[in-house]
Coordinates of C-alpha atoms in Angstrom, one line a residue:
Chain A
X1 CA -14.0 13.7 -11.4
X2 CA -11.1 11.6 -12.5
X3 CA -7.9 13.5 -13.2
X4 CA -6.4 10.9 -15.5
X5 CA -8.9 9.0 -17.7
X6 CA -8.4 6.1 -20.1
X7 CA -10.6 4.8 -22.8
X8 CA -11.7 2.2 -23.4
X9 CA -11.6 0.4 -20.0
X10 CA -11.8 -3.0 -21.6
X11 CA -11.2 -4.2 -25.1
X12 CA -11.2 -7.6 -26.7
X13 CA -9.7 -7.8 -30.2
X14 CA -8.3 -10.2 -32.7
X15 CA -4.7 -10.9 -33.8
X16 CA -3.6 -8.5 -36.5
X17 CA -6.1 -5.7 -35.7
X18 CA -5.0 -2.1 -35.1
X19 CA -5.9 -0.9 -31.7
X20 CA -5.6 2.6 -30.1
X21 CA -5.8 3.3 -26.4
X22 CA -6.4 6.8 -25.3
X23 CA -5.4 8.8 -22.2
X24 CA -6.5 12.3 -21.2
X25 CA -5.6 14.3 -18.1
X26 CA -6.9 17.4 -16.5
X27 CA -4.0 17.8 -14.1
X28 CA -2.1 20.2 -16.3
X29 CA 1.0 17.9 -16.1
X30 CA 3.5 18.1 -18.9
X31 CA 4.8 14.5 -18.6
X32 CA 2.9 11.4 -19.6
X33 CA 3.7 7.7 -19.6
X34 CA 2.4 4.4 -20.9
X35 CA 3.0 1.2 -18.9
X36 CA 1.9 -2.4 -19.2
X37 CA 1.3 -4.6 -16.2
X38 CA 1.6 -8.3 -16.4
X39 CA 1.4 -10.7 -13.4
X40 CA 4.8 -11.3 -11.9
X41 CA 6.5 -8.6 -14.1
X42 CA 5.3 -5.5 -12.5
X43 CA 4.9 -2.2 -14.4
X44 CA 7.0 -1.9 -17.5
X45 CA 7.5 1.4 -19.3
X46 CA 6.5 1.4 -23.0
X47 CA 6.8 5.1 -24.0
X48 CA 7.0 8.4 -22.3
X49 CA 6.7 12.0 -23.3
X50 CA 8.0 15.1 -21.4
X51 CA 6.3 17.6 -23.7
X52 CA 4.0 17.7 -26.8
X53 CA 6.9 17.4 -29.2
X54 CA 8.9 14.9 -27.1
X55 CA 8.5 11.1 -27.5
X56 CA 10.9 8.6 -25.9
X57 CA 11.0 4.8 -26.0
X58 CA 10.8 2.9 -22.8
X59 CA 12.1 -0.6 -22.1
X60 CA 9.4 -2.5 -24.1
X61 CA 8.5 -0.2 -27.1
X62 CA 8.6 -2.9 -29.8
X63 CA 5.2 -3.4 -31.4
X64 CA 3.8 -0.1 -30.0
X65 CA 3.7 3.5 -31.1
X66 CA 2.4 6.7 -29.4
X67 CA 1.1 10.1 -30.3
X68 CA 1.1 13.2 -28.1
X69 CA -1.7 15.2 -29.7
X70 CA -1.8 17.9 -27.1
X71 CA -0.4 18.4 -23.6
X72 CA -3.5 16.7 -22.2
X73 CA -3.7 13.7 -24.5
X74 CA -1.4 10.7 -25.1
X75 CA -2.4 7.8 -27.2
X76 CA -0.9 4.3 -27.5
X77 CA -1.3 2.3 -30.7
X78 CA -0.8 -1.4 -31.4
X79 CA -0.4 -1.5 -35.2
X80 CA -0.9 -5.2 -35.5
X81 CA -2.0 -6.7 -32.2
X82 CA -0.6 -10.1 -31.1
X83 CA -1.7 -12.4 -28.2
X84 CA 1.3 -11.6 -26.0
X85 CA 0.2 -8.0 -25.9
X86 CA -2.7 -9.1 -23.7
X87 CA -2.2 -7.1 -20.5
X88 CA -3.4 -4.3 -18.3
X89 CA -2.3 -0.9 -19.7
X90 CA -1.8 2.2 -17.6
X91 CA -1.3 5.8 -18.5
X92 CA 0.4 8.1 -15.9
X93 CA 1.3 11.7 -15.6
X94 CA 3.8 13.8 -13.6
X95 CA 4.9 17.3 -13.4
X96 CA 8.4 18.8 -13.9
X97 CA 10.7 18.6 -10.9
X98 CA 8.5 16.1 -9.1
X99 CA 8.9 12.3 -9.2
X100 CA 5.3 11.4 -8.2
X101 CA 3.3 9.8 -10.9
X102 CA -0.5 9.8 -11.1
X103 CA -2.1 6.8 -12.8
X104 CA -5.3 6.4 -14.7
X105 CA -7.6 3.5 -14.0
X106 CA -6.2 1.2 -16.6
X107 CA -7.3 -0.5 -19.8
X108 CA -7.6 -4.3 -19.9
X109 CA -6.7 -5.5 -23.4
X110 CA -7.2 -9.0 -24.6
X111 CA -5.9 -10.1 -28.0
X112 CA -7.3 -13.4 -29.2
Chain B
X1 CA 19.9 0.4 -16.7
X2 CA 18.3 0.1 -13.3
X3 CA 16.9 -3.3 -12.1
X4 CA 14.5 -3.6 -9.2
X5 CA 13.7 -6.9 -7.6
X6 CA 10.8 -7.2 -5.2
X7 CA 9.9 -10.0 -2.7
X8 CA 7.7 -11.7 -1.8
X9 CA 5.4 -11.9 -4.7
X10 CA 2.5 -12.7 -2.4
X11 CA 2.1 -12.1 1.3
X12 CA -0.8 -13.2 3.6
X13 CA -1.2 -11.9 7.1
X14 CA -3.8 -11.8 9.9
X15 CA -5.4 -8.5 10.7
X16 CA -3.3 -6.7 13.3
X17 CA 0.0 -8.4 12.3
X18 CA 2.8 -6.6 10.6
X19 CA 3.8 -6.9 6.9
X20 CA 7.2 -6.3 5.4
X21 CA 8.0 -6.1 1.6
X22 CA 11.5 -5.9 0.4
X23 CA 13.2 -4.5 -2.7
X24 CA 16.7 -4.5 -4.0
X25 CA 18.1 -2.2 -6.7
X26 CA 21.1 -2.5 -8.9
X27 CA 22.3 1.0 -9.6
X28 CA 24.1 2.7 -6.8
X29 CA 23.3 6.1 -8.4
X30 CA 19.6 5.7 -7.6
X31 CA 18.4 8.3 -5.1
X32 CA 14.6 8.2 -4.9
X33 CA 12.5 5.2 -3.8
X34 CA 8.7 5.4 -3.8
X35 CA 6.1 2.8 -2.9
X36 CA 2.8 2.6 -4.7
X37 CA -0.4 0.8 -3.7
X38 CA -2.8 -0.6 -6.3
X39 CA -6.3 -1.4 -5.1
X40 CA -8.5 -3.7 -7.2
X41 CA -9.7 -2.1 -10.4
X42 CA -7.6 1.1 -9.9
X43 CA -4.3 2.5 -10.9
X44 CA -1.3 2.6 -8.5
X45 CA -1.2 5.5 -6.1
X46 CA 1.9 6.8 -4.2
X47 CA 1.7 6.0 -0.5
X48 CA 5.2 6.8 0.8
X49 CA 8.7 7.6 -0.6
X50 CA 12.2 8.1 0.6
X51 CA 15.3 9.8 -0.7
X52 CA 18.8 8.5 -0.5
X53 CA 19.9 11.0 2.2
X54 CA 17.4 9.5 4.7
X55 CA 17.5 6.1 6.3
X56 CA 13.9 5.8 7.5
X57 CA 10.6 7.6 7.0
X58 CA 7.2 7.0 8.8
X59 CA 3.7 8.0 8.1
X60 CA 1.2 6.6 10.6
X61 CA 1.2 2.8 10.2
X62 CA 3.5 2.7 7.2
X63 CA 7.3 3.1 7.2
X64 CA 10.1 2.7 4.7
X65 CA 13.7 2.0 5.5
X66 CA 16.7 2.3 3.1
X67 CA 20.1 0.6 3.3
X68 CA 22.2 2.3 0.6
X69 CA 25.2 0.1 1.3
X70 CA 23.3 -3.1 0.6
X71 CA 21.1 -1.4 -2.0
X72 CA 17.8 -2.5 -0.5
X73 CA 14.7 -0.8 0.9
X74 CA 11.7 -2.1 2.6
X75 CA 8.0 -1.2 3.3
X76 CA 6.7 -1.9 6.8
X77 CA 3.0 -1.9 7.6
X78 CA 2.0 -2.3 11.2
X79 CA -1.4 -3.2 12.7
X80 CA -2.6 -4.3 9.3
X81 CA -6.2 -3.9 8.4
X82 CA -8.3 -5.6 5.6
X83 CA -8.3 -2.3 3.6
X84 CA -4.5 -2.7 3.4
X85 CA -5.1 -5.6 1.0
X86 CA -3.8 -4.6 -2.4
X87 CA -0.8 -4.9 -4.8
X88 CA 2.2 -3.0 -3.6
X89 CA 5.0 -1.8 -6.0
X90 CA 8.4 -0.5 -5.1
X91 CA 10.3 1.7 -7.6
X92 CA 13.6 3.4 -8.0
X93 CA 14.9 6.5 -9.8
X94 CA 18.4 7.0 -10.9
X95 CA 19.9 10.4 -10.1
X96 CA 21.0 10.7 -13.7
X97 CA 17.5 10.4 -15.2
X98 CA 14.9 13.0 -15.5
X99 CA 12.3 13.6 -12.8
X100 CA 9.4 11.1 -13.0
X101 CA 11.2 8.3 -14.8
X102 CA 10.9 5.3 -12.5
X103 CA 11.8 1.6 -12.6
X104 CA 9.2 -0.5 -10.9
X105 CA 9.5 -3.9 -9.1
X106 CA 7.4 -6.9 -9.9
X107 CA 4.7 -6.2 -7.2
X108 CA 3.5 -7.9 -4.1
X109 CA 0.0 -9.1 -3.5
X110 CA -0.8 -8.4 0.1
X111 CA -3.9 -10.1 1.6
X112 CA -5.0 -9.2 5.2
X113 CA -7.4 -11.7 6.7
X114 CA -9.9 -10.5 9.2

């Protein structure tokens, strides 16, 4: 069973639509992260959360918002999707006092 | 903030050859340097890491070296096999940031030809 799951795995949408990507984990980790991956740009941090009531912006948060509904769930929203948000999105988790991150399988988002 | 540069962006080797991927970082306060491997259709997974108080670390066919003075670190894979084909990411963590907050490099696509 996957420890970090992401839904959906693939999504095609149109410009201006609101999109939500969901991440769930069964690892019991308190820290969760959202990244986007683009060719040649690596993994860039969008938002991160160290606890249920803690939300922090990463390096590319503009155009995105997040919600930490419970320790095990962390959702990423695109309020009004635009084509340059087409990318592969990853959720990751880690535990306090440990730097290793555990990644989900990714969501491929295409904005037309 | 921290900036991590990774080279090359693509690397092609023959099975059995060695592969080396290099990263440089900008913040001298960085003290933790992991390497992640991303196989096709999957998320990245940690394969090896090194802390700033160590110059080299090995795990079977993979090794990482760190030069703090020059602010660069490298991943070495010996006796490459086709299953080593993947995207590899280096990362760095600043000693002043919280556990788990990493800055990643741009990635290297490694292809090992049988």
